mmCIF file of C-alpha atoms in Angstrom:
data_model
loop_
_atom_site.group_PDB
_atom_site.id
_atom_site.type_symbol
_atom_site.label_atom_id
_atom_site.label_comp_id
_atom_site.label_asym_id
_atom_site.label_seq_id
_atom_site.Cartn_x
_atom_site.Cartn_y
_atom_site.Cartn_z
ATOM 1 C CA MET Y 154 -6.187 -19.542 -15.797
ATOM 2 C CA ASN Y 155 -8.327 -20.978 -13.514
ATOM 3 C CA THR Y 156 -8.178 -18.667 -10.410
ATOM 4 C CA LEU Y 157 -9.568 -15.911 -12.169
ATOM 5 C CA SER Y 158 -12.409 -18.010 -12.957
ATOM 6 C CA THR Y 159 -13.533 -17.902 -9.389
ATOM 7 C CA GLU Y 160 -15.914 -15.880 -8.465
ATOM 8 C CA PRO Y 161 -14.631 -14.262 -5.268
ATOM 9 C CA GLU Y 162 -17.274 -13.312 -2.168
ATOM 10 C CA LEU Y 163 -18.857 -9.767 -2.812
ATOM 11 C CA VAL Y 164 -20.821 -7.919 -0.329
ATOM 12 C CA VAL Y 165 -22.085 -4.683 -0.113
ATOM 13 C CA ALA Y 166 -21.571 -3.075 3.053
ATOM 14 C CA HIS Y 167 -24.105 0.108 3.366
ATOM 15 C CA SER Y 168 -27.815 -1.063 1.912
ATOM 16 C CA ASP Y 169 -27.770 2.584 0.604
ATOM 17 C CA ASN Y 170 -24.717 2.914 -1.925
ATOM 18 C CA SER Y 171 -25.681 6.157 -3.721
ATOM 19 C CA GLU Y 172 -22.920 8.065 -2.681
ATOM 20 C CA ALA Y 173 -19.585 8.166 -5.247
ATOM 21 C CA CYS Y 174 -16.937 5.979 -4.806
ATOM 22 C CA ALA Y 175 -13.726 8.804 -4.760
ATOM 23 C CA ARG Y 176 -10.402 6.137 -4.178
ATOM 24 C CA VAL Y 177 -9.976 2.418 -3.704
ATOM 25 C CA ALA Y 178 -7.445 0.784 -1.259
ATOM 26 C CA VAL Y 179 -6.166 -2.713 -1.865
ATOM 27 C CA ASP Y 180 -4.702 -4.806 -0.005
ATOM 28 C CA TRP Y 181 -2.528 -7.568 -2.094
ATOM 29 C CA GLY Y 182 -1.392 -10.101 -0.504
ATOM 30 C CA THR Y 183 0.338 -13.339 -1.070
ATOM 31 C CA SER Y 184 -2.245 -15.663 -0.904
ATOM 32 C CA SER Y 185 -5.653 -12.764 -0.356
ATOM 33 C CA PHE Y 186 -6.810 -9.726 -2.345
ATOM 34 C CA ARG Y 187 -9.187 -7.664 -0.532
ATOM 35 C CA LEU Y 188 -10.835 -4.562 -1.996
ATOM 36 C CA TRP Y 189 -12.429 -1.676 -0.739
ATOM 37 C CA THR Y 190 -14.468 1.583 -2.549
ATOM 38 C CA LEU Y 191 -14.393 4.215 -0.632
ATOM 39 C CA SER Y 192 -16.367 7.843 -0.280
ATOM 40 C CA ALA Y 193 -14.473 10.768 -0.501
ATOM 41 C CA ASP Y 194 -14.769 10.701 3.807
ATOM 42 C CA GLY Y 195 -13.190 7.636 3.783
ATOM 43 C CA GLN Y 196 -16.745 5.260 4.331
ATOM 44 C CA VAL Y 197 -16.597 1.844 3.293
ATOM 45 C CA LEU Y 198 -19.031 1.571 0.371
ATOM 46 C CA ALA Y 199 -18.519 -2.139 -1.164
ATOM 47 C CA ARG Y 200 -15.914 -4.708 -0.571
ATOM 48 C CA ALA Y 201 -14.472 -7.803 -2.422
ATOM 49 C CA ASN Y 202 -12.116 -10.540 -1.580
ATOM 50 C CA GLY Y 203 -10.936 -13.533 -3.530
ATOM 51 C CA PRO Y 204 -8.302 -16.398 -3.588
ATOM 52 C CA TYR Y 205 -6.175 -14.213 -5.738
ATOM 53 C CA GLY Y 206 -2.731 -13.260 -3.904
ATOM 54 C CA MET Y 207 0.168 -13.106 -5.087
ATOM 55 C CA ALA Y 208 1.787 -16.922 -5.294
ATOM 56 C CA SER Y 209 -1.290 -17.358 -7.709
ATOM 57 C CA LEU Y 210 -0.914 -14.985 -10.606
ATOM 58 C CA SER Y 211 1.952 -14.006 -13.009
ATOM 59 C CA LYS Y 212 2.877 -10.207 -13.746
ATOM 60 C CA GLN Y 213 0.006 -10.001 -16.283
ATOM 61 C CA ASP Y 214 -2.473 -11.228 -14.570
ATOM 62 C CA PHE Y 215 -2.830 -8.427 -11.857
ATOM 63 C CA ALA Y 216 -4.082 -5.970 -14.072
ATOM 64 C CA GLN Y 217 -6.695 -8.327 -15.253
ATOM 65 C CA VAL Y 218 -8.010 -9.083 -11.719
ATOM 66 C CA LEU Y 219 -8.166 -5.444 -10.242
ATOM 67 C CA GLU Y 220 -9.801 -4.708 -13.550
ATOM 68 C CA ASP Y 221 -12.455 -7.342 -13.071
ATOM 69 C CA GLN Y 222 -13.468 -6.642 -9.771
ATOM 70 C CA LEU Y 223 -13.320 -3.218 -10.182
ATOM 71 C CA ASN Y 224 -16.246 -3.493 -13.443
ATOM 72 C CA ARG Y 225 -18.326 -5.802 -10.973
ATOM 73 C CA LEU Y 226 -18.232 -2.854 -7.990
ATOM 74 C CA SER Y 227 -19.483 0.221 -10.943
ATOM 75 C CA VAL Y 228 -16.101 1.784 -10.754
ATOM 76 C CA ASP Y 229 -14.967 4.993 -12.671
ATOM 77 C CA ARG Y 230 -12.352 5.102 -14.758
ATOM 78 C CA HIS Y 231 -10.827 8.645 -13.090
ATOM 79 C CA VAL Y 232 -11.082 7.101 -9.345
ATOM 80 C CA PRO Y 233 -7.550 6.582 -7.994
ATOM 81 C CA VAL Y 234 -6.363 3.323 -6.401
ATOM 82 C CA LEU Y 235 -3.964 2.565 -3.971
ATOM 83 C CA ILE Y 236 -2.142 -1.596 -3.448
ATOM 84 C CA CYS Y 237 -0.267 -2.322 -0.552
ATOM 85 C CA GLY Y 238 1.236 -5.610 -0.478
ATOM 86 C CA MET Y 239 3.201 -8.240 -2.494
ATOM 87 C CA ALA Y 240 1.777 -6.885 -5.392
ATOM 88 C CA GLY Y 241 4.951 -4.381 -4.405
ATOM 89 C CA ALA Y 242 7.205 -7.349 -4.554
ATOM 90 C CA ALA Y 243 9.796 -8.210 -6.704
ATOM 91 C CA GLN Y 244 7.918 -11.222 -7.780
ATOM 92 C CA GLY Y 245 4.345 -9.036 -7.991
ATOM 93 C CA TRP Y 246 2.569 -6.788 -10.165
ATOM 94 C CA CYS Y 247 4.871 -4.071 -10.051
ATOM 95 C CA GLU Y 248 7.634 -3.501 -7.939
ATOM 96 C CA ALA Y 249 8.311 -0.666 -5.160
ATOM 97 C CA PRO Y 250 11.385 -0.810 -3.042
ATOM 98 C CA TYR Y 251 11.886 -0.562 0.280
ATOM 99 C CA LEU Y 252 12.273 1.947 2.028
ATOM 100 C CA GLN Y 253 14.527 1.925 4.763
ATOM 101 C CA ALA Y 254 14.489 2.080 8.030
ATOM 102 C CA PRO Y 255 14.618 3.547 10.159
ATOM 103 C CA MET Y 256 11.984 6.256 8.738
ATOM 104 C CA ALA Y 257 9.221 7.947 9.416
ATOM 105 C CA LEU Y 258 5.749 6.137 8.164
ATOM 106 C CA SER Y 259 4.365 9.825 6.795
ATOM 107 C CA GLN Y 260 7.184 8.656 3.990
ATOM 108 C CA LEU Y 261 5.244 5.774 3.095
ATOM 109 C CA GLY Y 262 3.264 7.294 0.297
ATOM 110 C CA LEU Y 263 5.757 9.522 -0.987
ATOM 111 C CA GLY Y 264 7.520 5.878 -1.838
ATOM 112 C CA ALA Y 265 4.681 4.781 -3.727
ATOM 113 C CA VAL Y 266 5.111 3.481 -7.668
ATOM 114 C CA ARG Y 267 2.615 4.070 -10.413
ATOM 115 C CA VAL Y 268 2.120 1.132 -12.282
ATOM 116 C CA PRO Y 269 2.562 1.694 -15.807
ATOM 117 C CA ASP Y 270 1.042 1.028 -18.730
ATOM 118 C CA ILE Y 271 -2.381 1.196 -17.927
ATOM 119 C CA GLU Y 272 -5.000 3.735 -17.837
ATOM 120 C CA ARG Y 273 -6.492 3.706 -14.367
ATOM 121 C CA GLN Y 274 -4.293 5.539 -12.021
ATOM 122 C CA VAL Y 275 -3.203 2.427 -9.745
ATOM 123 C CA HIS Y 276 -0.167 3.122 -7.748
ATOM 124 C CA ILE Y 277 1.582 1.334 -4.973
ATOM 125 C CA LEU Y 278 2.954 1.265 -1.997
ATOM 126 C CA PRO Y 279 6.027 0.371 -0.637
ATOM 127 C CA GLY Y 280 7.806 -1.922 1.931
ATOM 128 C CA PHE Y 281 9.858 -1.331 4.756
ATOM 129 C CA MET Y 282 13.377 -2.729 5.007
ATOM 130 C CA GLN Y 283 16.660 -3.011 7.659
ATOM 131 C CA THR Y 284 19.916 -4.104 6.947
ATOM 132 C CA GLN Y 285 21.030 -4.921 10.931
ATOM 133 C CA PRO Y 286 20.189 -7.348 10.681
ATOM 134 C CA CYS Y 287 18.408 -7.744 7.721
ATOM 135 C CA ASN Y 288 14.817 -8.167 7.596
ATOM 136 C CA VAL Y 289 11.781 -6.761 5.391
ATOM 137 C CA MET Y 290 8.106 -6.253 5.121
ATOM 138 C CA ARG Y 291 5.140 -5.512 2.756
ATOM 139 C CA GLY Y 292 1.556 -4.504 4.002
ATOM 140 C CA GLU Y 293 2.219 -4.826 7.664
ATOM 141 C CA GLU Y 294 3.842 -1.039 7.464
ATOM 142 C CA THR Y 295 0.536 0.058 5.651
ATOM 143 C CA GLN Y 296 -1.644 -1.600 9.148
ATOM 144 C CA ILE Y 297 1.327 0.558 11.458
ATOM 145 C CA LEU Y 298 0.377 3.998 9.512
ATOM 146 C CA GLY Y 299 -2.679 3.265 10.253
ATOM 147 C CA LEU Y 300 -2.111 3.024 13.810
ATOM 148 C CA LEU Y 301 -0.202 6.466 14.009
ATOM 149 C CA SER Y 302 -3.196 7.772 12.576
ATOM 150 C CA ALA Y 303 -5.498 7.041 15.247
ATOM 151 C CA ARG Y 304 -2.161 7.671 17.593
ATOM 152 C CA PRO Y 305 0.058 9.938 16.675
ATOM 153 C CA ASP Y 306 2.036 9.658 20.183
ATOM 154 C CA PHE Y 307 2.196 5.523 20.171
ATOM 155 C CA ASN Y 308 5.833 5.059 22.100
ATOM 156 C CA GLY Y 309 5.908 1.627 21.889
ATOM 157 C CA VAL Y 310 6.002 -1.907 19.954
ATOM 158 C CA VAL Y 311 3.415 -3.318 17.376
ATOM 159 C CA CYS Y 312 3.287 -6.825 17.119
ATOM 160 C CA LEU Y 313 1.557 -8.484 13.984
ATOM 161 C CA PRO Y 314 0.915 -12.532 14.393
ATOM 162 C CA GLY Y 315 0.448 -14.139 10.873
ATOM 163 C CA THR Y 316 2.208 -16.862 8.827
ATOM 164 C CA HIS Y 317 5.307 -14.226 9.045
ATOM 165 C CA SER Y 318 4.989 -12.418 12.162
ATOM 166 C CA LYS Y 319 6.416 -9.083 13.012
ATOM 167 C CA TRP Y 320 8.361 -6.959 16.227
ATOM 168 C CA VAL Y 321 8.108 -3.888 15.341
ATOM 169 C CA ARG Y 322 9.719 -0.822 17.626
ATOM 170 C CA LEU Y 323 7.925 2.451 17.159
ATOM 171 C CA SER Y 324 9.794 5.733 18.011
ATOM 172 C CA GLU Y 325 8.200 9.306 17.639
ATOM 173 C CA GLY Y 326 6.291 8.109 14.506
ATOM 174 C CA GLN Y 327 9.276 6.302 13.071
ATOM 175 C CA ILE Y 328 9.678 2.376 12.273
ATOM 176 C CA ALA Y 329 13.096 1.973 13.863
ATOM 177 C CA HIS Y 330 13.601 -1.493 14.305
ATOM 178 C CA PHE Y 331 12.356 -4.835 13.769
ATOM 179 C CA THR Y 332 12.001 -8.259 13.766
ATOM 180 C CA THR Y 333 10.048 -11.400 11.947
ATOM 181 C CA CYS Y 334 9.052 -14.907 13.064
ATOM 182 C CA MET Y 335 8.168 -17.779 10.906
ATOM 183 C CA THR Y 336 5.331 -19.722 13.575
ATOM 184 C CA GLY Y 337 2.755 -19.503 11.560
ATOM 185 C CA GLU Y 338 4.471 -21.471 8.782
ATOM 186 C CA ILE Y 339 6.264 -23.414 10.406
ATOM 187 C CA PHE Y 340 2.842 -23.959 13.165
ATOM 188 C CA SER Y 341 1.197 -24.736 9.643
ATOM 189 C CA LEU Y 342 4.054 -26.801 8.210
ATOM 190 C CA LEU Y 343 4.128 -29.636 11.021
ATOM 191 C CA CYS Y 344 0.585 -29.667 11.487
ATOM 192 C CA HIS Y 345 0.253 -30.376 8.220
ATOM 193 C CA GLN Y 346 3.528 -31.767 6.287
ATOM 194 C CA SER Y 347 4.730 -33.975 9.723
ATOM 195 C CA VAL Y 348 4.215 -36.652 11.543
ATOM 196 C CA LEU Y 349 2.238 -34.454 13.343
ATOM 197 C CA LYS Y 350 -0.600 -34.203 11.328
ATOM 198 C CA HIS Y 351 -1.927 -37.507 12.442
ATOM 199 C CA SER Y 352 -1.945 -35.465 15.452
ATOM 200 C CA THR Y 353 -3.088 -32.819 15.638
ATOM 201 C CA ALA Y 354 -5.568 -32.479 12.795
ATOM 202 C CA GLY Y 355 -9.126 -31.269 13.482
ATOM 203 C CA LYS Y 356 -10.096 -27.839 14.697
ATOM 204 C CA GLY Y 357 -10.277 -27.789 18.832
ATOM 205 C CA TRP Y 358 -8.310 -25.877 21.096
ATOM 206 C CA ASP Y 359 -7.373 -26.611 25.222
ATOM 207 C CA ALA Y 360 -6.866 -23.290 26.413
ATOM 208 C CA ALA Y 361 -4.618 -24.480 29.671
ATOM 209 C CA ALA Y 362 -2.530 -26.552 27.673
ATOM 210 C CA PHE Y 363 -1.739 -23.898 24.941
ATOM 211 C CA VAL Y 364 -0.402 -21.839 28.202
ATOM 212 C CA GLU Y 365 1.328 -25.081 30.079
ATOM 213 C CA ALA Y 366 3.172 -24.919 27.309
ATOM 214 C CA ILE Y 367 4.010 -21.044 26.877
ATOM 215 C CA LEU Y 368 5.421 -21.487 29.783
ATOM 216 C CA GLN Y 369 7.256 -24.864 29.435
ATOM 217 C CA MET Y 370 8.379 -22.695 26.456
ATOM 218 C CA MET Y 371 9.968 -19.357 28.029
ATOM 219 C CA SER Y 372 11.725 -20.990 30.946
ATOM 220 C CA ALA Y 373 13.351 -24.213 29.156
ATOM 221 C CA PRO Y 374 13.222 -22.781 25.314
ATOM 222 C CA ALA Y 375 16.104 -25.531 24.091
ATOM 223 C CA SER Y 376 13.411 -28.043 25.003
ATOM 224 C CA LEU Y 377 11.733 -27.634 21.939
ATOM 225 C CA ALA Y 378 13.852 -29.975 20.115
ATOM 226 C CA ASP Y 379 12.818 -33.070 21.874
ATOM 227 C CA SER Y 380 8.971 -32.137 22.905
ATOM 228 C CA LEU Y 381 7.633 -31.898 19.645
ATOM 229 C CA PHE Y 382 7.353 -35.723 18.978
ATOM 230 C CA GLY Y 383 5.843 -36.655 22.091
ATOM 231 C CA LEU Y 384 3.272 -34.810 20.965
ATOM 232 C CA ARG Y 385 3.074 -37.967 18.671
ATOM 233 C CA ALA Y 386 3.898 -40.375 21.377
ATOM 234 C CA GLN Y 387 1.364 -39.067 23.359
ATOM 235 C CA MET Y 388 -1.794 -39.347 21.355
ATOM 236 C CA LEU Y 389 -0.063 -43.234 20.294
ATOM 237 C CA LEU Y 390 0.101 -44.478 23.844
ATOM 238 C CA GLU Y 391 -1.829 -42.249 25.726
ATOM 239 C CA ASP Y 392 -4.742 -40.985 23.575
ATOM 240 C CA LEU Y 393 -3.513 -37.701 23.667
ATOM 241 C CA PRO Y 394 -6.435 -35.371 22.458
ATOM 242 C CA PRO Y 395 -5.624 -33.907 18.732
ATOM 243 C CA ALA Y 396 -7.396 -30.297 20.361
ATOM 244 C CA THR Y 397 -4.658 -30.407 23.271
ATOM 245 C CA ALA Y 398 -1.784 -31.526 20.991
ATOM 246 C CA ARG Y 399 -2.892 -28.211 18.371
ATOM 247 C CA ALA Y 400 -2.787 -26.250 21.157
ATOM 248 C CA ARG Y 401 0.361 -27.438 22.730
ATOM 249 C CA LEU Y 402 1.735 -27.043 19.386
ATOM 250 C CA SER Y 403 1.203 -23.518 18.740
ATOM 251 C CA GLY Y 404 1.822 -22.776 22.522
ATOM 252 C CA MET Y 405 5.824 -24.381 21.934
ATOM 253 C CA LEU Y 406 6.369 -22.191 18.552
ATOM 254 C CA ILE Y 407 4.417 -18.786 20.364
ATOM 255 C CA GLY Y 408 5.954 -19.320 23.545
ATOM 256 C CA ILE Y 409 9.805 -19.682 21.180
ATOM 257 C CA GLU Y 410 8.202 -16.530 19.417
ATOM 258 C CA LEU Y 411 8.289 -14.818 22.866
ATOM 259 C CA ALA Y 412 11.653 -15.855 24.619
ATOM 260 C CA ALA Y 413 13.432 -14.747 21.021
ATOM 261 C CA THR Y 414 11.635 -11.456 20.762
ATOM 262 C CA GLN Y 415 12.270 -10.424 25.087
ATOM 263 C CA ALA Y 416 13.850 -7.785 24.687
ATOM 264 C CA TYR Y 417 10.777 -5.571 22.418
ATOM 265 C CA TRP Y 418 8.235 -6.222 24.934
ATOM 266 C CA GLN Y 419 9.629 -7.132 28.091
ATOM 267 C CA ASP Y 420 8.005 -4.334 30.163
ATOM 268 C CA CYS Y 421 5.950 -2.405 28.217
ATOM 269 C CA GLU Y 422 2.374 -2.619 26.888
ATOM 270 C CA VAL Y 423 2.281 -4.141 22.891
ATOM 271 C CA ALA Y 424 0.064 -3.206 20.229
ATOM 272 C CA LEU Y 425 -1.474 -6.209 18.536
ATOM 273 C CA ILE Y 426 -2.881 -6.196 14.708
ATOM 274 C CA GLY Y 427 -3.940 -8.816 12.860
ATOM 275 C CA GLU Y 428 -7.045 -11.487 12.696
ATOM 276 C CA ALA Y 429 -8.653 -11.671 15.295
ATOM 277 C CA SER Y 430 -8.406 -15.481 16.996
ATOM 278 C CA LEU Y 431 -4.929 -14.997 16.091
ATOM 279 C CA CYS Y 432 -4.322 -11.848 17.711
ATOM 280 C CA ARG Y 433 -6.742 -13.753 20.964
ATOM 281 C CA HIS Y 434 -3.569 -16.509 21.355
ATOM 282 C CA TYR Y 435 -0.896 -13.764 21.553
ATOM 283 C CA ALA Y 436 -2.409 -11.789 24.106
ATOM 284 C CA THR Y 437 -3.270 -15.021 25.890
ATOM 285 C CA ALA Y 438 0.624 -15.542 25.941
ATOM 286 C CA LEU Y 439 1.453 -12.383 26.480
ATOM 287 C CA ALA Y 440 -0.695 -11.752 29.410
ATOM 288 C CA SER Y 441 0.636 -15.034 30.842
ATOM 289 C CA GLN Y 442 4.201 -12.755 31.026
ATOM 290 C CA SER Y 443 1.925 -10.509 32.778
ATOM 291 C CA VAL Y 444 1.983 -7.769 29.313
ATOM 292 C CA ALA Y 445 -0.280 -5.404 29.102
ATOM 293 C CA VAL Y 446 -1.444 -5.683 24.810
ATOM 294 C CA ASP Y 447 -4.317 -3.408 22.916
ATOM 295 C CA LEU Y 448 -5.862 -4.942 20.709
ATOM 296 C CA LEU Y 449 -6.512 -3.877 16.898
ATOM 297 C CA ASP Y 450 -8.745 -3.908 14.207
ATOM 298 C CA SER Y 451 -6.589 -5.677 11.398
ATOM 299 C CA GLU Y 452 -9.278 -3.858 8.449
ATOM 300 C CA ALA Y 453 -9.582 -0.972 10.371
ATOM 301 C CA MET Y 454 -5.999 -0.090 10.623
ATOM 302 C CA THR Y 455 -5.083 -1.127 6.317
ATOM 303 C CA LEU Y 456 -7.737 1.260 5.861
ATOM 304 C CA SER Y 457 -6.289 3.583 7.911
ATOM 305 C CA GLY Y 458 -2.924 3.279 6.426
ATOM 306 C CA ILE Y 459 -4.226 3.639 3.236
ATOM 307 C CA THR Y 460 -6.372 6.570 3.340
ATOM 308 C CA SER Y 461 -3.048 8.299 5.407
ATOM 309 C CA ALA Y 462 -1.113 6.816 3.007
ATOM 310 C CA PHE Y 463 -3.716 8.886 -0.228
ATOM 311 C CA THR Y 464 -3.192 11.834 1.515
ATOM 312 C CA GLN Y 465 0.952 11.587 0.969
ATOM 313 C CA LEU Y 466 0.321 10.379 -2.225
ATOM 314 C CA ARG Y 467 -1.989 13.528 -3.722
ATOM 315 C CA GLU Y 468 1.344 15.804 -2.493
ATOM 316 C CA THR Y 469 3.370 14.214 -4.489
#
């Protein structure tokens, strides 16, 4: 498999790497792989990132990818490894069955599954499921646990923007309810596989057009259906700049998401966890609705969550 021969980015986090690695944290997503070696007090010693997502691997590949990266970082075989994300999906390495919401995040580590038939001690954290209405998450719950580790009294709403954005209501340390919007995936499909790819090429941005589109969708969400092709028509007839078209498309889709999730964010502060630039767009969108936000670092929340789950795991 060609993916395995690709060297990942490898960054040593501290020049003084004399501390012993006590545990390893891994966030294994659909398209990416992130690994951190940690000291006993939770300090990052080194990190490795690579294009080794679940979508590009067979079940037989996971063990090799992990072992290759641990060997590159000289991690002893006795050091425990805890993984969150899509490695625990049915199509991943070793299925970690969903926990059912509402449930306390303090139960997350207790639901971890040990990967069989390998020498190392490797556990995979479960995701969360909801039955009314049906919904699932994998990976986001670990970041939410990280938030609660830092702010145990947090009761409110967390938004995790991404390919599939999550809106989660937390109450008394529990995931009480959540919903998912495929905003990021729809944006990517329209930009790369629809007629709009000719109108949205490039990486520019028009902040005013973004906010204007948010406000349009909040006031008239049904207008999305006949506004999308207008981006193409305006490019052909009025030379609409790609930066404006791209920002307007993003604003339309995030605006529709806000309209659909208004019951979550209305009249409350929202904690945002995700990639920094995307979270800033969501912060701007929510600010247009007079909603205060708290921007949280995605990596910090992931590491905090896995560290907390390690503590739970040791108690099993």
